[in-house]
Amino acid sequence: MKKFKFIIALLCISLLTVQCTQEENNLTNDNAPTGISSPSMLDVNNADHYTVDGFGPNSYWAEYIVNQSTTNFLKTEHNEAASFFGMGNVPLYLAGGDGTFNALSFSNGYIVWGEELLASALSYGNAAIAYVAAHEMGHQVQFRDNTIPSGNHVSATELEADGFGGYFIRRTYTSNWNTAASAYNFSQTLAGPNGSSHGTASQRRSAFRLGYLLGDNGTYSNRNFDRNFFYYYDYYVVGGRLKSELKKPASIEQSQHENIVAHLEELHKIYTGEISEEEFLNLN
């Protein structure tokens, strides 16, 4: 009987510990945007979505998501991206629980990550988290400068954010293309149909690859990255113009231009789908 009571006591302590841990991580005031008591109450009309969903009714504001070490890595990459793109302080909020497969960048200057999205990105490796952090920060660049994106097609906002992500990965995370491409594998699983705001998987791959290549030999102001990205993307990656017709933009060095020109046929084939997902991973 004493042994039975002891087991019951242990179970009660265990349940109380789990409950306390959840309550400690469930923050309603200290780590939430002002006046928003639950992630499900966010006005997603003022945000660029990583996926098409908002946050579910069972989501909650959290101090950490997935686990503390993964959250710390996310925060490091978030801050690195903010610094890299010259954004200063960009508050990062965390949504825990069910119905959190999204990351959103809000026009009033903050970013929210969901636990389910972070867990899914982590399954592809830390590089995928770094990439998504840069993609969301790219939207902050767009929010703060009304000349960006300069492209005017339906997918311009998201494809440029993919380009910003590739550029960030190349400049701050890795010069190994296989690692970079693996980071992008996660994102392309979230692509939309042709004509959607997020672009198709092949369109997103080509945007990411172009951003990565732009980062091969140099850095740019945000506006110059935007100009260069859409110059090459619209005129060759999409349009398939001949190399001989492609003049160097004023905002890029000759060596950088030559590097892009050397990859133009490849970029166009990525865009059209002639280069498969497997071939994409094995590019130089």
PDB file of C-alpha atoms in Angstrom:
ATOM      1  CA  MET A   1       0.000   0.000   0.000  1.00  0.00           C
ATOM      2  CA  LYS A   2       2.830   2.370   0.892  1.00  0.00           C
ATOM      3  CA  LYS A   3       4.502   1.560  -2.424  1.00  0.00           C
ATOM      4  CA  PHE A   4       1.252   2.315  -4.268  1.00  0.00           C
ATOM      5  CA  LYS A   5       0.890   5.681  -2.486  1.00  0.00           C
ATOM      6  CA  PHE A   6       4.503   6.485  -3.320  1.00  0.00           C
ATOM      7  CA  ILE A   7       3.867   5.827  -7.031  1.00  0.00           C
ATOM      8  CA  ILE A   8       0.749   8.018  -6.948  1.00  0.00           C
ATOM      9  CA  ALA A   9       2.754  10.792  -5.294  1.00  0.00           C
ATOM     10  CA  LEU A  10       5.434  10.581  -7.979  1.00  0.00           C
ATOM     11  CA  LEU A  11       2.818  10.782 -10.725  1.00  0.00           C
ATOM     12  CA  CYS A  12       1.268  13.855  -9.120  1.00  0.00           C
ATOM     13  CA  ILE A  13       4.644  15.553  -8.832  1.00  0.00           C
ATOM     14  CA  SER A  14       5.381  14.713 -12.470  1.00  0.00           C
ATOM     15  CA  LEU A  15       2.063  16.149 -13.648  1.00  0.00           C
ATOM     16  CA  LEU A  16       2.550  19.287 -11.586  1.00  0.00           C
ATOM     17  CA  THR A  17       6.055  19.728 -13.012  1.00  0.00           C
ATOM     18  CA  VAL A  18       4.780  19.465 -16.595  1.00  0.00           C
ATOM     19  CA  GLN A  19       1.949  21.878 -15.840  1.00  0.00           C
ATOM     20  CA  CYS A  20       4.322  24.395 -14.242  1.00  0.00           C
ATOM     21  CA  THR A  21       6.728  24.132 -17.177  1.00  0.00           C
ATOM     22  CA  GLN A  22       3.908  24.831 -19.635  1.00  0.00           C
ATOM     23  CA  GLU A  23       2.640  27.733 -17.552  1.00  0.00           C
ATOM     24  CA  GLU A  24       6.129  29.227 -17.272  1.00  0.00           C
ATOM     25  CA  ASN A  25       6.464  29.075 -21.060  1.00  0.00           C
ATOM     26  CA  ASN A  26       2.954  30.423 -21.685  1.00  0.00           C
ATOM     27  CA  LEU A  27       3.380  34.187 -21.651  1.00  0.00           C
ATOM     28  CA  THR A  28       0.349  36.413 -22.091  1.00  0.00           C
ATOM     29  CA  ASN A  29       1.921  39.827 -21.457  1.00  0.00           C
ATOM     30  CA  ASP A  30       5.704  39.815 -21.199  1.00  0.00           C
ATOM     31  CA  ASN A  31       6.579  38.511 -24.641  1.00  0.00           C
ATOM     32  CA  ALA A  32       3.699  39.508 -26.893  1.00  0.00           C
ATOM     33  CA  PRO A  33       2.902  42.422 -29.206  1.00  0.00           C
ATOM     34  CA  THR A  34       1.114  45.171 -27.303  1.00  0.00           C
ATOM     35  CA  GLY A  35      -2.583  44.531 -26.864  1.00  0.00           C
ATOM     36  CA  ILE A  36      -2.629  41.082 -28.492  1.00  0.00           C
ATOM     37  CA  SER A  37      -3.382  38.415 -25.902  1.00  0.00           C
ATOM     38  CA  SER A  38      -3.156  35.426 -28.249  1.00  0.00           C
ATOM     39  CA  PRO A  39      -1.388  34.720 -31.563  1.00  0.00           C
ATOM     40  CA  SER A  40      -4.785  33.802 -33.013  1.00  0.00           C
ATOM     41  CA  MET A  41      -5.807  37.467 -32.622  1.00  0.00           C
ATOM     42  CA  LEU A  42      -3.050  38.793 -34.900  1.00  0.00           C
ATOM     43  CA  ASP A  43      -4.256  40.857 -37.845  1.00  0.00           C
ATOM     44  CA  VAL A  44      -2.717  38.809 -40.630  1.00  0.00           C
ATOM     45  CA  ASN A  45      -3.832  41.372 -43.210  1.00  0.00           C
ATOM     46  CA  ASN A  46      -0.858  43.480 -42.110  1.00  0.00           C
ATOM     47  CA  ALA A  47       1.661  40.689 -42.596  1.00  0.00           C
ATOM     48  CA  ASP A  48       3.532  38.709 -45.204  1.00  0.00           C
ATOM     49  CA  HIS A  49       2.939  35.023 -44.483  1.00  0.00           C
ATOM     50  CA  TYR A  50       5.478  32.260 -44.783  1.00  0.00           C
ATOM     51  CA  THR A  51       2.538  29.933 -45.356  1.00  0.00           C
ATOM     52  CA  VAL A  52      -1.115  30.751 -45.967  1.00  0.00           C
ATOM     53  CA  ASP A  53      -2.326  30.054 -42.426  1.00  0.00           C
ATOM     54  CA  GLY A  54      -2.725  32.285 -39.412  1.00  0.00           C
ATOM     55  CA  PHE A  55      -2.330  30.934 -35.882  1.00  0.00           C
ATOM     56  CA  GLY A  56      -4.887  28.594 -34.358  1.00  0.00           C
ATOM     57  CA  PRO A  57      -7.133  29.185 -31.328  1.00  0.00           C
ATOM     58  CA  ASN A  58      -4.989  26.947 -29.104  1.00  0.00           C
ATOM     59  CA  SER A  59      -1.757  28.846 -29.751  1.00  0.00           C
ATOM     60  CA  TYR A  60      -0.152  30.942 -27.039  1.00  0.00           C
ATOM     61  CA  TRP A  61       2.715  33.379 -26.565  1.00  0.00           C
ATOM     62  CA  ALA A  62       5.842  31.538 -25.473  1.00  0.00           C
ATOM     63  CA  GLU A  63       9.266  32.335 -24.104  1.00  0.00           C
ATOM     64  CA  TYR A  64      10.769  29.541 -26.181  1.00  0.00           C
ATOM     65  CA  ILE A  65       9.478  27.113 -28.813  1.00  0.00           C
ATOM     66  CA  VAL A  66      10.599  23.570 -29.702  1.00  0.00           C
ATOM     67  CA  ASN A  67      13.347  23.809 -27.066  1.00  0.00           C
ATOM     68  CA  GLN A  68      15.604  26.451 -25.581  1.00  0.00           C
ATOM     69  CA  SER A  69      18.665  25.719 -27.725  1.00  0.00           C
ATOM     70  CA  THR A  70      16.680  25.825 -30.978  1.00  0.00           C
ATOM     71  CA  THR A  71      15.046  29.071 -29.887  1.00  0.00           C
ATOM     72  CA  ASN A  72      18.459  30.527 -29.083  1.00  0.00           C
ATOM     73  CA  PHE A  73      19.702  29.608 -32.554  1.00  0.00           C
ATOM     74  CA  LEU A  74      16.631  31.199 -34.139  1.00  0.00           C
ATOM     75  CA  LYS A  75      17.166  34.397 -32.154  1.00  0.00           C
ATOM     76  CA  THR A  76      20.834  34.501 -33.175  1.00  0.00           C
ATOM     77  CA  GLU A  77      19.997  34.185 -36.874  1.00  0.00           C
ATOM     78  CA  HIS A  78      17.121  36.651 -36.563  1.00  0.00           C
ATOM     79  CA  ASN A  79      19.422  39.254 -35.027  1.00  0.00           C
ATOM     80  CA  GLU A  80      22.164  38.483 -37.541  1.00  0.00           C
ATOM     81  CA  ALA A  81      19.726  39.068 -40.397  1.00  0.00           C
ATOM     82  CA  ALA A  82      18.468  42.306 -38.839  1.00  0.00           C
ATOM     83  CA  SER A  83      22.048  43.552 -38.606  1.00  0.00           C
ATOM     84  CA  PHE A  84      23.011  42.342 -42.083  1.00  0.00           C
ATOM     85  CA  PHE A  85      20.099  44.157 -43.739  1.00  0.00           C
ATOM     86  CA  GLY A  86      20.497  47.266 -41.573  1.00  0.00           C
ATOM     87  CA  MET A  87      17.134  46.890 -39.861  1.00  0.00           C
ATOM     88  CA  GLY A  88      18.198  47.673 -36.300  1.00  0.00           C
ATOM     89  CA  ASN A  89      16.001  46.147 -33.618  1.00  0.00           C
ATOM     90  CA  VAL A  90      13.206  43.944 -34.987  1.00  0.00           C
ATOM     91  CA  PRO A  91      11.172  42.360 -32.159  1.00  0.00           C
ATOM     92  CA  LEU A  92      10.727  38.592 -32.452  1.00  0.00           C
ATOM     93  CA  TYR A  93       7.700  36.920 -30.857  1.00  0.00           C
ATOM     94  CA  LEU A  94       7.127  33.199 -30.448  1.00  0.00           C
ATOM     95  CA  ALA A  95       3.830  31.331 -30.774  1.00  0.00           C
ATOM     96  CA  GLY A  96       3.679  27.924 -29.091  1.00  0.00           C
ATOM     97  CA  GLY A  97       1.216  25.064 -29.229  1.00  0.00           C
ATOM     98  CA  ASP A  98      -1.074  23.720 -31.932  1.00  0.00           C
ATOM     99  CA  GLY A  99      -1.964  25.649 -35.070  1.00  0.00           C
ATOM    100  CA  THR A 100       1.394  27.400 -35.341  1.00  0.00           C
ATOM    101  CA  PHE A 101       2.725  26.289 -38.726  1.00  0.00           C
ATOM    102  CA  ASN A 102       3.623  29.767 -39.915  1.00  0.00           C
ATOM    103  CA  ALA A 103       6.043  32.651 -39.627  1.00  0.00           C
ATOM    104  CA  LEU A 104       4.763  36.161 -40.264  1.00  0.00           C
ATOM    105  CA  SER A 105       6.508  39.477 -40.818  1.00  0.00           C
ATOM    106  CA  PHE A 106       4.308  42.421 -39.839  1.00  0.00           C
ATOM    107  CA  SER A 107       4.251  45.850 -41.427  1.00  0.00           C
ATOM    108  CA  ASN A 108       4.401  47.521 -38.017  1.00  0.00           C
ATOM    109  CA  GLY A 109       7.879  46.166 -37.466  1.00  0.00           C
ATOM    110  CA  TYR A 110       7.923  42.757 -35.797  1.00  0.00           C
ATOM    111  CA  ILE A 111       8.117  39.074 -36.733  1.00  0.00           C
ATOM    112  CA  VAL A 112       6.267  36.095 -35.247  1.00  0.00           C
ATOM    113  CA  TRP A 113       7.468  32.492 -35.524  1.00  0.00           C
ATOM    114  CA  GLY A 114       5.260  29.495 -34.842  1.00  0.00           C
ATOM    115  CA  GLU A 115       6.463  26.398 -33.033  1.00  0.00           C
ATOM    116  CA  GLU A 116       5.233  23.923 -35.639  1.00  0.00           C
ATOM    117  CA  LEU A 117       7.005  25.781 -38.442  1.00  0.00           C
ATOM    118  CA  LEU A 118      10.247  25.965 -36.456  1.00  0.00           C
ATOM    119  CA  ALA A 119      10.086  22.240 -35.676  1.00  0.00           C
ATOM    120  CA  SER A 120       9.533  21.438 -39.337  1.00  0.00           C
ATOM    121  CA  ALA A 121      12.407  23.686 -40.452  1.00  0.00           C
ATOM    122  CA  LEU A 122      14.675  22.098 -37.845  1.00  0.00           C
ATOM    123  CA  SER A 123      14.062  18.685 -39.391  1.00  0.00           C
ATOM    124  CA  TYR A 124      15.900  20.033 -42.462  1.00  0.00           C
ATOM    125  CA  GLY A 125      18.789  21.369 -40.373  1.00  0.00           C
ATOM    126  CA  ASN A 126      19.802  24.673 -38.815  1.00  0.00           C
ATOM    127  CA  ALA A 127      20.534  26.175 -42.225  1.00  0.00           C
ATOM    128  CA  ALA A 128      16.804  26.025 -43.019  1.00  0.00           C
ATOM    129  CA  ILE A 129      16.075  28.076 -39.897  1.00  0.00           C
ATOM    130  CA  ALA A 130      18.716  30.637 -40.900  1.00  0.00           C
ATOM    131  CA  TYR A 131      17.197  30.871 -44.358  1.00  0.00           C
ATOM    132  CA  VAL A 132      13.631  31.437 -43.137  1.00  0.00           C
ATOM    133  CA  ALA A 133      14.885  34.039 -40.643  1.00  0.00           C
ATOM    134  CA  ALA A 134      16.467  35.938 -43.544  1.00  0.00           C
ATOM    135  CA  HIS A 135      13.345  35.533 -45.707  1.00  0.00           C
ATOM    136  CA  GLU A 136      11.184  37.104 -42.997  1.00  0.00           C
ATOM    137  CA  MET A 137      13.708  39.887 -42.447  1.00  0.00           C
ATOM    138  CA  GLY A 138      13.607  40.499 -46.189  1.00  0.00           C
ATOM    139  CA  HIS A 139       9.940  41.365 -45.775  1.00  0.00           C
ATOM    140  CA  GLN A 140      10.918  43.942 -43.152  1.00  0.00           C
ATOM    141  CA  VAL A 141      13.237  45.492 -45.749  1.00  0.00           C
ATOM    142  CA  GLN A 142      10.274  45.679 -48.126  1.00  0.00           C
ATOM    143  CA  PHE A 143       7.957  47.160 -45.497  1.00  0.00           C
ATOM    144  CA  ARG A 144      10.408  49.912 -44.597  1.00  0.00           C
ATOM    145  CA  ASP A 145      11.297  50.981 -48.138  1.00  0.00           C
ATOM    146  CA  ASN A 146       8.362  51.604 -50.446  1.00  0.00           C
ATOM    147  CA  THR A 147      10.616  51.330 -53.519  1.00  0.00           C
ATOM    148  CA  ILE A 148      11.224  47.643 -52.710  1.00  0.00           C
ATOM    149  CA  PRO A 149      10.298  45.354 -54.378  1.00  0.00           C
ATOM    150  CA  SER A 150      10.746  47.106 -57.699  1.00  0.00           C
ATOM    151  CA  GLY A 151       9.347  44.075 -59.532  1.00  0.00           C
ATOM    152  CA  ASN A 152       5.623  44.303 -60.190  1.00  0.00           C
ATOM    153  CA  HIS A 153       4.537  40.722 -60.891  1.00  0.00           C
ATOM    154  CA  VAL A 154       2.263  38.806 -58.540  1.00  0.00           C
ATOM    155  CA  SER A 155       5.056  36.821 -56.879  1.00  0.00           C
ATOM    156  CA  ALA A 156       7.613  39.653 -56.678  1.00  0.00           C
ATOM    157  CA  THR A 157       7.403  40.159 -52.912  1.00  0.00           C
ATOM    158  CA  GLU A 158       7.913  36.512 -52.005  1.00  0.00           C
ATOM    159  CA  LEU A 159      10.449  35.721 -54.707  1.00  0.00           C
ATOM    160  CA  GLU A 160      12.588  38.672 -53.673  1.00  0.00           C
ATOM    161  CA  ALA A 161      12.390  37.494 -50.050  1.00  0.00           C
ATOM    162  CA  ASP A 162      13.681  34.133 -51.321  1.00  0.00           C
ATOM    163  CA  GLY A 163      16.462  36.034 -53.073  1.00  0.00           C
ATOM    164  CA  PHE A 164      17.284  37.948 -49.892  1.00  0.00           C
ATOM    165  CA  GLY A 165      17.422  34.588 -48.121  1.00  0.00           C
ATOM    166  CA  GLY A 166      19.876  33.102 -50.615  1.00  0.00           C
ATOM    167  CA  TYR A 167      22.010  36.232 -50.444  1.00  0.00           C
ATOM    168  CA  PHE A 168      22.088  36.137 -46.629  1.00  0.00           C
ATOM    169  CA  ILE A 169      22.959  32.431 -46.549  1.00  0.00           C
ATOM    170  CA  ARG A 170      25.889  32.988 -48.922  1.00  0.00           C
ATOM    171  CA  ARG A 171      27.251  36.050 -47.144  1.00  0.00           C
ATOM    172  CA  THR A 172      26.851  34.952 -43.512  1.00  0.00           C
ATOM    173  CA  TYR A 173      26.217  31.215 -43.244  1.00  0.00           C
ATOM    174  CA  THR A 174      27.959  29.052 -45.851  1.00  0.00           C
ATOM    175  CA  SER A 175      29.829  29.138 -49.147  1.00  0.00           C
ATOM    176  CA  ASN A 176      29.032  25.455 -49.688  1.00  0.00           C
ATOM    177  CA  TRP A 177      26.226  25.234 -52.226  1.00  0.00           C
ATOM    178  CA  ASN A 178      25.092  21.789 -51.109  1.00  0.00           C
ATOM    179  CA  THR A 179      24.523  23.085 -47.582  1.00  0.00           C
ATOM    180  CA  ALA A 180      22.741  26.154 -48.928  1.00  0.00           C
ATOM    181  CA  ALA A 181      20.532  24.145 -51.284  1.00  0.00           C
ATOM    182  CA  SER A 182      19.643  21.734 -48.513  1.00  0.00           C
ATOM    183  CA  ALA A 183      18.507  24.716 -46.447  1.00  0.00           C
ATOM    184  CA  TYR A 184      16.159  25.655 -49.236  1.00  0.00           C
ATOM    185  CA  ASN A 185      14.592  22.198 -49.500  1.00  0.00           C
ATOM    186  CA  PHE A 186      12.242  23.062 -46.663  1.00  0.00           C
ATOM    187  CA  SER A 187      10.986  26.260 -48.261  1.00  0.00           C
ATOM    188  CA  GLN A 188      10.198  24.790 -51.640  1.00  0.00           C
ATOM    189  CA  THR A 189       7.804  22.337 -50.006  1.00  0.00           C
ATOM    190  CA  LEU A 190       5.654  25.392 -49.221  1.00  0.00           C
ATOM    191  CA  ALA A 191       5.477  26.708 -52.782  1.00  0.00           C
ATOM    192  CA  GLY A 192       2.156  27.504 -54.419  1.00  0.00           C
ATOM    193  CA  PRO A 193       0.658  26.945 -57.876  1.00  0.00           C
ATOM    194  CA  ASN A 194       1.689  28.977 -60.897  1.00  0.00           C
ATOM    195  CA  GLY A 195       0.474  32.553 -60.505  1.00  0.00           C
ATOM    196  CA  SER A 196       0.291  32.410 -56.709  1.00  0.00           C
ATOM    197  CA  SER A 197       1.838  35.065 -54.494  1.00  0.00           C
ATOM    198  CA  HIS A 198       4.463  32.615 -53.230  1.00  0.00           C
ATOM    199  CA  GLY A 199       5.539  31.328 -56.640  1.00  0.00           C
ATOM    200  CA  THR A 200       6.044  27.753 -57.771  1.00  0.00           C
ATOM    201  CA  ALA A 201       8.798  25.515 -56.416  1.00  0.00           C
ATOM    202  CA  SER A 202      10.947  26.036 -59.523  1.00  0.00           C
ATOM    203  CA  GLN A 203      10.415  29.810 -59.459  1.00  0.00           C
ATOM    204  CA  ARG A 204      11.403  29.942 -55.806  1.00  0.00           C
ATOM    205  CA  ARG A 205      14.472  27.786 -56.430  1.00  0.00           C
ATOM    206  CA  SER A 206      15.616  30.139 -59.184  1.00  0.00           C
ATOM    207  CA  ALA A 207      15.101  33.198 -56.952  1.00  0.00           C
ATOM    208  CA  PHE A 208      17.054  31.611 -54.112  1.00  0.00           C
ATOM    209  CA  ARG A 209      19.872  30.572 -56.457  1.00  0.00           C
ATOM    210  CA  LEU A 210      20.091  34.062 -57.974  1.00  0.00           C
ATOM    211  CA  GLY A 211      20.286  35.647 -54.513  1.00  0.00           C
ATOM    212  CA  TYR A 212      23.005  33.188 -53.538  1.00  0.00           C
ATOM    213  CA  LEU A 213      25.003  33.964 -56.695  1.00  0.00           C
ATOM    214  CA  LEU A 214      24.656  37.708 -56.157  1.00  0.00           C
ATOM    215  CA  GLY A 215      26.296  37.123 -52.789  1.00  0.00           C
ATOM    216  CA  ASP A 216      29.218  35.207 -54.294  1.00  0.00           C
ATOM    217  CA  ASN A 217      31.437  38.208 -54.917  1.00  0.00           C
ATOM    218  CA  GLY A 218      30.006  41.177 -53.128  1.00  0.00           C
ATOM    219  CA  THR A 219      27.572  42.968 -50.871  1.00  0.00           C
ATOM    220  CA  TYR A 220      24.979  45.571 -51.800  1.00  0.00           C
ATOM    221  CA  SER A 221      22.713  48.127 -50.271  1.00  0.00           C
ATOM    222  CA  ASN A 222      19.163  46.829 -50.012  1.00  0.00           C
ATOM    223  CA  ARG A 223      18.077  48.990 -52.935  1.00  0.00           C
ATOM    224  CA  ASN A 224      20.963  47.868 -55.110  1.00  0.00           C
ATOM    225  CA  PHE A 225      20.249  44.243 -54.309  1.00  0.00           C
ATOM    226  CA  ASP A 226      16.645  44.857 -55.328  1.00  0.00           C
ATOM    227  CA  ARG A 227      17.665  46.521 -58.612  1.00  0.00           C
ATOM    228  CA  ASN A 228      20.156  43.813 -59.489  1.00  0.00           C
ATOM    229  CA  PHE A 229      17.874  40.972 -58.463  1.00  0.00           C
ATOM    230  CA  PHE A 230      14.960  42.077 -60.648  1.00  0.00           C
ATOM    231  CA  TYR A 231      17.186  43.141 -63.529  1.00  0.00           C
ATOM    232  CA  TYR A 232      18.553  39.641 -63.890  1.00  0.00           C
ATOM    233  CA  TYR A 233      15.410  37.828 -62.779  1.00  0.00           C
ATOM    234  CA  ASP A 234      12.956  39.627 -65.046  1.00  0.00           C
ATOM    235  CA  TYR A 235      15.154  40.000 -68.101  1.00  0.00           C
ATOM    236  CA  TYR A 236      16.853  36.649 -68.206  1.00  0.00           C
ATOM    237  CA  VAL A 237      15.738  34.160 -65.569  1.00  0.00           C
ATOM    238  CA  VAL A 238      12.120  34.642 -66.617  1.00  0.00           C
ATOM    239  CA  GLY A 239      12.509  36.164 -70.074  1.00  0.00           C
ATOM    240  CA  GLY A 240      15.364  34.015 -71.331  1.00  0.00           C
ATOM    241  CA  ARG A 241      17.199  36.836 -73.077  1.00  0.00           C
ATOM    242  CA  LEU A 242      20.468  36.015 -74.813  1.00  0.00           C
ATOM    243  CA  LYS A 243      23.658  36.694 -72.893  1.00  0.00           C
ATOM    244  CA  SER A 244      24.881  39.085 -75.578  1.00  0.00           C
ATOM    245  CA  GLU A 245      21.873  41.319 -74.941  1.00  0.00           C
ATOM    246  CA  LEU A 246      22.491  41.588 -71.224  1.00  0.00           C
ATOM    247  CA  LYS A 247      24.241  44.798 -70.215  1.00  0.00           C
ATOM    248  CA  LYS A 248      25.887  45.267 -66.847  1.00  0.00           C
ATOM    249  CA  PRO A 249      23.748  47.221 -64.369  1.00  0.00           C
ATOM    250  CA  ALA A 250      25.426  50.321 -62.971  1.00  0.00           C
ATOM    251  CA  SER A 251      24.914  49.018 -59.429  1.00  0.00           C
ATOM    252  CA  ILE A 252      27.071  45.896 -59.793  1.00  0.00           C
ATOM    253  CA  GLU A 253      30.785  45.315 -60.318  1.00  0.00           C
ATOM    254  CA  GLN A 254      32.011  43.786 -63.582  1.00  0.00           C
ATOM    255  CA  SER A 255      33.264  40.592 -61.915  1.00  0.00           C
ATOM    256  CA  GLN A 256      29.929  40.094 -60.189  1.00  0.00           C
ATOM    257  CA  HIS A 257      28.066  40.671 -63.443  1.00  0.00           C
ATOM    258  CA  GLU A 258      30.264  38.141 -65.226  1.00  0.00           C
ATOM    259  CA  ASN A 259      29.558  35.589 -62.507  1.00  0.00           C
ATOM    260  CA  ILE A 260      25.805  35.981 -63.008  1.00  0.00           C
ATOM    261  CA  VAL A 261      26.145  35.863 -66.809  1.00  0.00           C
ATOM    262  CA  ALA A 262      28.051  32.588 -66.501  1.00  0.00           C
ATOM    263  CA  HIS A 263      25.021  31.088 -64.721  1.00  0.00           C
ATOM    264  CA  LEU A 264      22.212  32.597 -66.806  1.00  0.00           C
ATOM    265  CA  GLU A 265      21.348  29.487 -68.788  1.00  0.00           C
ATOM    266  CA  GLU A 266      21.338  27.450 -65.593  1.00  0.00           C
ATOM    267  CA  LEU A 267      19.086  29.991 -63.835  1.00  0.00           C
ATOM    268  CA  HIS A 268      16.599  29.976 -66.698  1.00  0.00           C
ATOM    269  CA  LYS A 269      16.486  26.175 -66.669  1.00  0.00           C
ATOM    270  CA  ILE A 270      15.874  26.180 -62.918  1.00  0.00           C
ATOM    271  CA  TYR A 271      12.980  28.587 -63.466  1.00  0.00           C
ATOM    272  CA  THR A 272      11.402  26.506 -66.233  1.00  0.00           C
ATOM    273  CA  GLY A 273      11.877  23.255 -64.321  1.00  0.00           C
ATOM    274  CA  GLU A 274      14.348  21.800 -66.833  1.00  0.00           C
ATOM    275  CA  ILE A 275      16.801  21.484 -63.946  1.00  0.00           C
ATOM    276  CA  SER A 276      15.211  19.096 -61.489  1.00  0.00           C
ATOM    277  CA  GLU A 277      15.203  19.328 -57.718  1.00  0.00           C
ATOM    278  CA  GLU A 278      17.933  16.684 -57.534  1.00  0.00           C
ATOM    279  CA  GLU A 279      20.066  18.470 -60.137  1.00  0.00           C
ATOM    280  CA  PHE A 280      19.532  21.731 -58.256  1.00  0.00           C
ATOM    281  CA  LEU A 281      21.123  20.217 -55.148  1.00  0.00           C
ATOM    282  CA  ASN A 282      24.200  19.172 -57.121  1.00  0.00           C
ATOM    283  CA  LEU A 283      24.998  22.486 -58.815  1.00  0.00           C
ATOM    284  CA  ASN A 284      28.431  24.006 -58.268  1.00  0.00           C
TER     285      ASN A 284
END
